Coordinates of C-alpha atoms and ligand atoms in Angstrom, one line a residue:
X8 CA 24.9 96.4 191.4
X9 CA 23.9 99.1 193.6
X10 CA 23.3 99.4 197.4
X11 CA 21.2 102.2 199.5
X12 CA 17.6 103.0 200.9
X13 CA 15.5 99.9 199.5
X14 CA 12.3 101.3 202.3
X15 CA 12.3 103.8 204.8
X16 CA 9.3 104.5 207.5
X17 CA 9.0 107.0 210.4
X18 CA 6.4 107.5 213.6
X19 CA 6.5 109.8 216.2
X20 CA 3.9 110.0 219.4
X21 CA 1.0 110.8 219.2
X22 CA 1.0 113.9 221.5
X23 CA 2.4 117.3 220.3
X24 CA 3.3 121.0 221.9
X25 CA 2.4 123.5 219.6
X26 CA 6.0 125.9 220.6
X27 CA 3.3 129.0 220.6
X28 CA 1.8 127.0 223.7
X29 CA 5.3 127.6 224.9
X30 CA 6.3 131.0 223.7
X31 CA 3.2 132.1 225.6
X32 CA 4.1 130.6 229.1
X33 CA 7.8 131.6 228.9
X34 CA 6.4 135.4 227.8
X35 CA 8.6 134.5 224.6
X36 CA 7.9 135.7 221.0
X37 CA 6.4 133.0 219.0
X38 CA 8.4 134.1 216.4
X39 CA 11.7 132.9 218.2
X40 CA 10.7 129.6 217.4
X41 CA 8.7 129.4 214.3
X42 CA 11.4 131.7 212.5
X43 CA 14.2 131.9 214.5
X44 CA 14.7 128.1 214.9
X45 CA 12.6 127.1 212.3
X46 CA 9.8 124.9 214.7
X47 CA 6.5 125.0 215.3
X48 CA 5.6 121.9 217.3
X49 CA 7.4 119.2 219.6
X50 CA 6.6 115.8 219.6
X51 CA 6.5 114.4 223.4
X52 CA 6.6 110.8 224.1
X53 CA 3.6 109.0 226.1
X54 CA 3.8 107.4 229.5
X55 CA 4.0 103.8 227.7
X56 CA 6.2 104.8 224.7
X57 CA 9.9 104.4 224.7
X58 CA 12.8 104.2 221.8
X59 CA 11.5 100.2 222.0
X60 CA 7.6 100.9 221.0
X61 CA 8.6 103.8 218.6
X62 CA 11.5 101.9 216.7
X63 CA 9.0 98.8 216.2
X64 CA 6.3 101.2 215.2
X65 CA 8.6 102.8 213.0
X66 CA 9.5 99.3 211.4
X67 CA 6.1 97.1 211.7
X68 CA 5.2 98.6 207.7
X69 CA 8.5 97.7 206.0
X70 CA 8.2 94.3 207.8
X71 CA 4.9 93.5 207.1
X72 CA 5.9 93.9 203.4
X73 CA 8.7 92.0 203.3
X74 CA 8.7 89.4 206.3
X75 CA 9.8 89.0 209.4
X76 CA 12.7 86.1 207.9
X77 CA 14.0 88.2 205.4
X78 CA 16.3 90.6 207.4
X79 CA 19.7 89.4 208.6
X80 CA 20.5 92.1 210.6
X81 CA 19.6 94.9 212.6
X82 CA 21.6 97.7 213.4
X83 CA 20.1 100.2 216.3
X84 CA 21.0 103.6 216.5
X85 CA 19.9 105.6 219.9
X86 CA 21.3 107.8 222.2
X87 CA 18.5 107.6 224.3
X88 CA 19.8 103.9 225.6
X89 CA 17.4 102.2 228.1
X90 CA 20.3 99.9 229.4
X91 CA 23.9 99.9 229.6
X92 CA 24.7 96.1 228.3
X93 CA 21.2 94.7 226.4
X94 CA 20.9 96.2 223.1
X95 CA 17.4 97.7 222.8
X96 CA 17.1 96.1 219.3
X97 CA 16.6 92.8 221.1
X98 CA 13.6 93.7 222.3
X99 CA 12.7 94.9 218.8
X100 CA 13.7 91.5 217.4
X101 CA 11.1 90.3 219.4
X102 CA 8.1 92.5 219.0
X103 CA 8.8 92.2 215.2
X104 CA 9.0 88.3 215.1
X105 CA 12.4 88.3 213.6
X106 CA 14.5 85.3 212.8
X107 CA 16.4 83.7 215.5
X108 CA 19.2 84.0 213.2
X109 CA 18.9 87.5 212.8
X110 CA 22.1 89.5 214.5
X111 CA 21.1 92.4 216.5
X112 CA 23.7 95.5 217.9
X113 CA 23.3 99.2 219.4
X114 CA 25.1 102.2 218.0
X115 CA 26.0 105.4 219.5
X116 CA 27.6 108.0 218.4
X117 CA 24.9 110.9 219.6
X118 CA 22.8 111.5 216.5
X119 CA 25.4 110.3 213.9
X120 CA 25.1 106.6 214.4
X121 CA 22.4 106.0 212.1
X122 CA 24.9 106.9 209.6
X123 CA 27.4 104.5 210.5
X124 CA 24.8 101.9 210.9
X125 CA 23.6 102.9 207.2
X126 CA 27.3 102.8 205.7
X127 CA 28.0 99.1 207.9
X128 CA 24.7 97.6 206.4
X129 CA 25.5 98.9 202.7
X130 CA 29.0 97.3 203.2
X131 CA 27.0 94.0 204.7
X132 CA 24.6 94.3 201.8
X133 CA 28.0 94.7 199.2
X134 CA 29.3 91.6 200.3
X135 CA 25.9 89.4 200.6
X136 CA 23.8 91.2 197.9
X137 CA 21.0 88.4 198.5
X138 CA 20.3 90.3 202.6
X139 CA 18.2 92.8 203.3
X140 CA 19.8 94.7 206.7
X141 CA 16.8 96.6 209.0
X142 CA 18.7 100.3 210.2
X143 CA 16.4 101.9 213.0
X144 CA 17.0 104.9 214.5
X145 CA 14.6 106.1 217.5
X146 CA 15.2 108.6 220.4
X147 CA 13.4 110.9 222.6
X148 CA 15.1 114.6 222.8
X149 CA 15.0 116.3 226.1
X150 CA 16.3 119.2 227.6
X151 CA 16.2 120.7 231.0
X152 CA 12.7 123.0 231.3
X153 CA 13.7 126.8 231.2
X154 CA 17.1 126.1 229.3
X155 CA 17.2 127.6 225.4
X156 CA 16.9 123.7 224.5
X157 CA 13.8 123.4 225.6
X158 CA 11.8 124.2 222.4
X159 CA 14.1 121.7 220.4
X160 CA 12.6 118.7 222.2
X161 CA 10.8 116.1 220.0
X162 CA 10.9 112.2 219.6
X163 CA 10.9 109.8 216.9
X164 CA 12.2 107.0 215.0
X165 CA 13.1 105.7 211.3
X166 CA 13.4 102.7 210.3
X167 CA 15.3 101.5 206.6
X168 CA 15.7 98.4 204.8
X169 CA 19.3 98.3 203.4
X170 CA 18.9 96.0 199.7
X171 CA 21.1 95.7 197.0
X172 CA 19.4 97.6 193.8
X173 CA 17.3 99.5 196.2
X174 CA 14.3 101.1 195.0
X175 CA 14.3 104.4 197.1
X176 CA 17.6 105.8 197.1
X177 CA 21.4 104.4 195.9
X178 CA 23.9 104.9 198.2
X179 CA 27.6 105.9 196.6
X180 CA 30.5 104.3 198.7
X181 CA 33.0 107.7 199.1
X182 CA 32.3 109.6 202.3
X183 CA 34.2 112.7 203.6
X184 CA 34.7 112.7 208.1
X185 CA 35.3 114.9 210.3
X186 CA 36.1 113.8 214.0
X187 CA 37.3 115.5 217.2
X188 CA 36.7 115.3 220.5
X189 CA 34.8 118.2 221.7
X190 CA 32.2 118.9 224.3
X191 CA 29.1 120.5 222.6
X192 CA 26.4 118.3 223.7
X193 CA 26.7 115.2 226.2
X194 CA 24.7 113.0 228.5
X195 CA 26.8 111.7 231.3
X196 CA 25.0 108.3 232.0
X197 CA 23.7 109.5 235.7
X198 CA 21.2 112.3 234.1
X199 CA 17.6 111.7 231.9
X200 CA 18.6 115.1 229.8
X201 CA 21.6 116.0 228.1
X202 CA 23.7 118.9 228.4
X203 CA 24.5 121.5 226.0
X204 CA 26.7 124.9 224.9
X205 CA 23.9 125.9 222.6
X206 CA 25.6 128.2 220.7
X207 CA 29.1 126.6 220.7
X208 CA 27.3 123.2 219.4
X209 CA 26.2 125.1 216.1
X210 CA 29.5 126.7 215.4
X211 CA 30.7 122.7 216.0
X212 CA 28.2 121.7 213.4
X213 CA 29.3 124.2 210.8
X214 CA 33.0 123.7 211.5
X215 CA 32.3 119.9 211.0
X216 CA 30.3 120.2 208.0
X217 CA 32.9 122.3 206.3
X218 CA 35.6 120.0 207.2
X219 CA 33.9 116.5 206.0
X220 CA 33.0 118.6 202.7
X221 CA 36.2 119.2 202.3
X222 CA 37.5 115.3 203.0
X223 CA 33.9 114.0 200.8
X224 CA 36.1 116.2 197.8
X225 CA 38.9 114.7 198.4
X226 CA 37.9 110.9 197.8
X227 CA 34.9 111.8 195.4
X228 CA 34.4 113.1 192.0
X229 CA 31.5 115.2 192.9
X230 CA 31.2 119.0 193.2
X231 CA 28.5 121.1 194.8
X232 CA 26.9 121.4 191.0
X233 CA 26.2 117.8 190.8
X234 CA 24.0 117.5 193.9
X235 CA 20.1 118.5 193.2
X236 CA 19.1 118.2 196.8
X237 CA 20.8 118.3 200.5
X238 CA 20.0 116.4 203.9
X239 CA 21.3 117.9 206.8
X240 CA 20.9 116.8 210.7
X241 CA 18.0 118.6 211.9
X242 CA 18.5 119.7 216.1
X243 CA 16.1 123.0 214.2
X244 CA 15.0 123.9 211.0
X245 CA 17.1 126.8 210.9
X246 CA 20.0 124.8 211.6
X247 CA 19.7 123.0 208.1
X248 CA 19.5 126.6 206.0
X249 CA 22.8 128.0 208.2
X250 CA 24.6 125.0 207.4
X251 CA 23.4 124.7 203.8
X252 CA 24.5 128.7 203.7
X253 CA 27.8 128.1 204.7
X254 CA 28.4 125.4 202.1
X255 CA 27.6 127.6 199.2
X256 CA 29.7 130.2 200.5
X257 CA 32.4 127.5 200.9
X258 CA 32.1 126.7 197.5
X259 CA 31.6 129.9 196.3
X260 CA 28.8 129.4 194.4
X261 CA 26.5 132.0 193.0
X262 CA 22.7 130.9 194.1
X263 CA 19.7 133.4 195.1
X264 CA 19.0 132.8 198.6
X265 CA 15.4 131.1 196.8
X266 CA 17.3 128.7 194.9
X267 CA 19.5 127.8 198.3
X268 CA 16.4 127.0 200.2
X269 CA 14.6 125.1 197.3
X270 CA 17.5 122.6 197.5
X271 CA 16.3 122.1 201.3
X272 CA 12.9 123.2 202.2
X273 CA 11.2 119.8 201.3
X274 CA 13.5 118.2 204.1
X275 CA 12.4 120.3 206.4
X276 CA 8.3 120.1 206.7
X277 CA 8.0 116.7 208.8
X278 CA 10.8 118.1 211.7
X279 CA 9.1 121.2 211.6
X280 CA 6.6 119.3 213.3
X281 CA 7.8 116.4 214.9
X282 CA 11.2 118.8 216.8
X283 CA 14.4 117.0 217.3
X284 CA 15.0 113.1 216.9
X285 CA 18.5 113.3 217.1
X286 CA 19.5 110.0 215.1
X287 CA 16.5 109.6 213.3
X288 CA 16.2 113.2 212.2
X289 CA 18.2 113.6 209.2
X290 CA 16.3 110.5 207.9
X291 CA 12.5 111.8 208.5
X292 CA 14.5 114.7 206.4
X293 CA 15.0 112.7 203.6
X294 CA 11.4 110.6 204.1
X295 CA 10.0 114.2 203.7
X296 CA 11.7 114.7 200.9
X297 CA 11.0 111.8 199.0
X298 CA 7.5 112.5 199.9
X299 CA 6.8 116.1 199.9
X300 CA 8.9 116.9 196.5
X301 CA 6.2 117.6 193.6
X302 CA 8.8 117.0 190.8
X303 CA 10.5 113.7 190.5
X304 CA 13.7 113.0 191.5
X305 CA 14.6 110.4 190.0
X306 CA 18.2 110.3 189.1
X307 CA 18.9 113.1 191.1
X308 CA 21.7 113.4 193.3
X309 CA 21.3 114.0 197.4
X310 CA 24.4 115.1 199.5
X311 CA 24.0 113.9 203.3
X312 CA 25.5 115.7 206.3
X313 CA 25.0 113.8 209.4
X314 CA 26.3 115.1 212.7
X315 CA 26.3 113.8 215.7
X316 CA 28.2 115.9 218.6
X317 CA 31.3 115.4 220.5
X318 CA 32.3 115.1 217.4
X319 CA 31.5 113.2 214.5
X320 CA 30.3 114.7 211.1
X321 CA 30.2 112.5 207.5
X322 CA 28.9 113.8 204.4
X323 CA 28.0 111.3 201.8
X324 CA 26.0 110.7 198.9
X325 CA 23.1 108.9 197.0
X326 CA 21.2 108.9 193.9
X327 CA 17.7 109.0 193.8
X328 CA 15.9 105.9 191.8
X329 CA 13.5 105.8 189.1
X330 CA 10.1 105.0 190.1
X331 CA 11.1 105.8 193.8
X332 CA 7.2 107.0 194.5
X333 CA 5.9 103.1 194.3
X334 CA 7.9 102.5 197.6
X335 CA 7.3 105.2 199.8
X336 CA 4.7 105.1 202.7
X337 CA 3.3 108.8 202.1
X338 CA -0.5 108.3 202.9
X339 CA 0.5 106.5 206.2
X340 CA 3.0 108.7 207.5
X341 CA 1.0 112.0 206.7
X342 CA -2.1 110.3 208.5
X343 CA 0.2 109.3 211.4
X344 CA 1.2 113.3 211.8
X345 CA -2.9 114.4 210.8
X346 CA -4.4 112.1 213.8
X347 CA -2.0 113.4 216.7
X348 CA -3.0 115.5 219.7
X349 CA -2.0 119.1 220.8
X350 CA -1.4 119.4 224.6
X351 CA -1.3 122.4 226.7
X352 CA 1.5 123.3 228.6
X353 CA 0.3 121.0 232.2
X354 CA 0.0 117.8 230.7
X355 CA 3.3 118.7 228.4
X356 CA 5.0 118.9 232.0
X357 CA 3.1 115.8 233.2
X358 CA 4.9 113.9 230.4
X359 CA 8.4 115.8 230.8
X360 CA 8.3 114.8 234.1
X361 CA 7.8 110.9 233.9
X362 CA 10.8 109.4 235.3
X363 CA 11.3 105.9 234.6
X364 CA 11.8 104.5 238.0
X365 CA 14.4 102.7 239.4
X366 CA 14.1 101.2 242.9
X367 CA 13.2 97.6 241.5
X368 CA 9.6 97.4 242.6
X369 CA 6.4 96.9 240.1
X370 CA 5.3 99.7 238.4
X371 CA 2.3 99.7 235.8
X372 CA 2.1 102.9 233.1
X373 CA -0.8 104.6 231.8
X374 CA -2.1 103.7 228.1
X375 CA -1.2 106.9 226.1
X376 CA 0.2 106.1 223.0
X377 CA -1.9 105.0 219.8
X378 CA 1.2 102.9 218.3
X379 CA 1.2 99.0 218.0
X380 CA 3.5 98.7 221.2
X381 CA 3.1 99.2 224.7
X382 CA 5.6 99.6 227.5
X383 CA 3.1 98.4 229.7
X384 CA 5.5 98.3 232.6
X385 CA 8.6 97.7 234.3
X386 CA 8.9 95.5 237.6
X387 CA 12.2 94.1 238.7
X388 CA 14.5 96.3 236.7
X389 CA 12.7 94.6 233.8
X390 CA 10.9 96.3 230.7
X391 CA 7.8 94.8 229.5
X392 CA 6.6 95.3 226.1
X393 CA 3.3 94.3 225.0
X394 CA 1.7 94.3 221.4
X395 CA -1.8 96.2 220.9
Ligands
CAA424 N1 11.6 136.7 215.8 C1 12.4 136.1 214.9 N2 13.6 135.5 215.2 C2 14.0 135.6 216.5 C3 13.2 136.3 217.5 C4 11.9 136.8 217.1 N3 11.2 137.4 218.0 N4 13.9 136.2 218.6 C5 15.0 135.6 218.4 N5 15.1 135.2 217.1 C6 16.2 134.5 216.4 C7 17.6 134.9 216.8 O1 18.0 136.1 216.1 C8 18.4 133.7 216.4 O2 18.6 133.7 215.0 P1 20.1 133.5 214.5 O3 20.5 132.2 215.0 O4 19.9 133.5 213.0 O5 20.9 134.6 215.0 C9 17.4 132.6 216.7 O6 16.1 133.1 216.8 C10 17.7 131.9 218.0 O7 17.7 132.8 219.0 P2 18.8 132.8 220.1 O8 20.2 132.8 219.5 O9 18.6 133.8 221.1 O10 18.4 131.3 220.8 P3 18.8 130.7 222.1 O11 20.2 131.1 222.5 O12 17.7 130.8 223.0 O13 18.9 129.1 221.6 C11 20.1 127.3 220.6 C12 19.4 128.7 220.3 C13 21.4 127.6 221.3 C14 20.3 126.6 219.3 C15 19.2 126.4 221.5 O14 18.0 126.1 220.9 C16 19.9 125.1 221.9 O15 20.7 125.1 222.8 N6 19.5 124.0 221.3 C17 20.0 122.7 221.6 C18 21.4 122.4 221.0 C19 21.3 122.2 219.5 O16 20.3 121.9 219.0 N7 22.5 122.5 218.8 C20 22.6 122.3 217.4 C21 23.9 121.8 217.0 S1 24.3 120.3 217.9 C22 23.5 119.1 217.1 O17 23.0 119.3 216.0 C23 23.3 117.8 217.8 C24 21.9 117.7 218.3 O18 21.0 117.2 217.7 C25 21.6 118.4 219.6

């Protein structure tokens, strides 16, 4: 019996900030941030759209296929929390209709936790091969404005049904780890952005990729040659084709820099587009993948590096299955991206600066976002979620 990626679906807001829109304001090159970091637009959250409305969005197609009963768990991975005690996936729970019997938690880890909530519901699934386990990822990347990650905003989520004899991708049980405790990226719980050494974070990244590499060869049979395709954590594009450099210099292996980036590019087209999700990123990486690739990959081999700073990093492994195409959502999600809005620069700061407030009272928000859930308000400390 196998385990892994039975369905996987993304959304991201509907608004978007072309990072020429940007580059113009700033008096920066465009080309800083369509080559240098590999992005072209940011994804910016609506006044009514949290992780909560995203996450269920995200989800709403793979449970409308299978039914709101069938999952038996749900495993949240944000670092953008909304509360300190209340798992956000409650109020998922709810919006989806699921079972009462259903178990919900949150996990953080910055953007690594959808990895650890992958490998707990394969392990879940391994034991009780009859469940189907619902992983969603969602958060909203932001930066101070004028700071160098400012252009690597973005928002999103992913949502995955984890089945035994999955019909997207197999998930093999060895993983390599890397942990220390580092300070590259944090959010102390008193601030709405996170803080960052830019340039120290990326030499964390790679340091952490080479290290779990090295670990993932120590417990697994597989070398660089058996992998067809890699999945890295996408902050930036360019981040994934440094990182995927260093591992073939790592492993010494003689590839044209054409044949390195065909083992990535496809990963790359929906972030390009969507900026940072932090957790969910490296999964829209592998939705474009699986959706973007014109040969099939069927019974090809993917290596995974998730990272999420401060530090964790795990690469891992899965198999791509035969007949994978039948189960992907391709027409929706490119439709999803197609009908979004580009916003100039004012009404990108009118949404940056939406604070959610906190002094108690009853606040209403304005209807921006074309998904199928609403925060529609909050009024006594307490969010209210409404379906369109
Ligand atoms: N044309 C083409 N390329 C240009 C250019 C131009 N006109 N101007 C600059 N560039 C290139 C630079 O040469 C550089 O390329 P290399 O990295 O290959 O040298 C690239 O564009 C970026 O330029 P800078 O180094 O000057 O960029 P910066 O200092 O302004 O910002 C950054 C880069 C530090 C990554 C910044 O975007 C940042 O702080 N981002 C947030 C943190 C982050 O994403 N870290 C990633 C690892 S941590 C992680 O992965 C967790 C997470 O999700 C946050």
């Amino acid at each position: 019996m196998s385990v892994g990626i039975d369905e996987i679906s993304f959304y991201t807001s509907n608004y978007y900030l072309d990072l020429k829109t940007l580059a113009e304001v700033q008096g920066t090159d465009p080309e800083k941030y369509y080559t240098g970091i590999g992005q072209e637009k940011m994804g910016m959250a609506a006044p009514d759209e949290d992780i909560v409305t995203m996450a269920s969005s995200a989800a709403l197609p793979l449970i409308e296929r299978v039914g709101p009963e069938a999952v038996s768990t749900l495993l949240f991975a944000t670092e953008t929390g909304i509360d300190q005690s209340k798992a956000a996936g409650i109020y998922v729970h709810r919006l989806l209709g699921l079972s009462s019997n259903c178990r919900v938690v949150e996990l953080k880890q910055a953007c690594y936790s959808a990895t650890a909530a992958l490998q707990m519901a394969c392990a879940l699934v391994a034991r009780k091969p009859d469940c189907k386990v619902l992983v969603i990822a969602s958060d909203i990347a932001r930066y101070d404005l004028d700071t160098p990650g400012e252009a690597t905003q973005g928002c999103g989520a992913v949502a995955m049904l984890i089945a035994s004899n999955p019909r997207l991708v197999s998930i093999d049980p060895e993983v390599g780890n890397h942990t220390e405790d580092v300070m590259d990226f944090w959010r102390p719980n008193y601030r709405s952005t996170a803080l960052v050494d830019g340039k120290y974070s990326t030499k964390i990244y790679l340091k952490a990729l080479k290290k779990a590499w090295d670990n993932f060869r120590d417990v697994s049979d597989l070398a660089f040659g058996d992998f067809s395709r890699f999945c890295y954590h996408l902050p930036f594009s360019r981040m994934a084709q440094k990182a995927h450099q260093q591992l073939v210099r790592h492993n010494k292996v003689g590839l044209s820099a054409d044949e390195q980036e065909a083992q990535i590019s496809d990963t790359l087209l929906y972030n390009r587009i969507i900026g940072n999700s932090y957790t969910a990123s490296m999964y829209i990486g592998l939705t474009s993948l699986l959706e973007n690739t014109e040969e099939d990959l069927s019974g090809k081999r993917i290596g995974f590096f998730s990272y999420g700073s401060g530090c964790v990093g795990e690469f891992f492994s899965g198999t791509v299955v035969a007949g994978y195409r039948e189960a992907l959502h391709t027409e929706y999600h490119q439709a999803l991206l197609a009908a979004r809005r580009e916003i100039e620069h004012d009404e990108y700061l009118q949404l940056y600066r939406n604070q959610v407030p906190a002094d108690g009272g009853e606040h209403r928000f304005a209807e921006g976002t074309t998904g199928r859930f609403r925060l529609a308000g909050i009024a006594h400390h307490k969010r209210e979620y409404v379906i369109c």
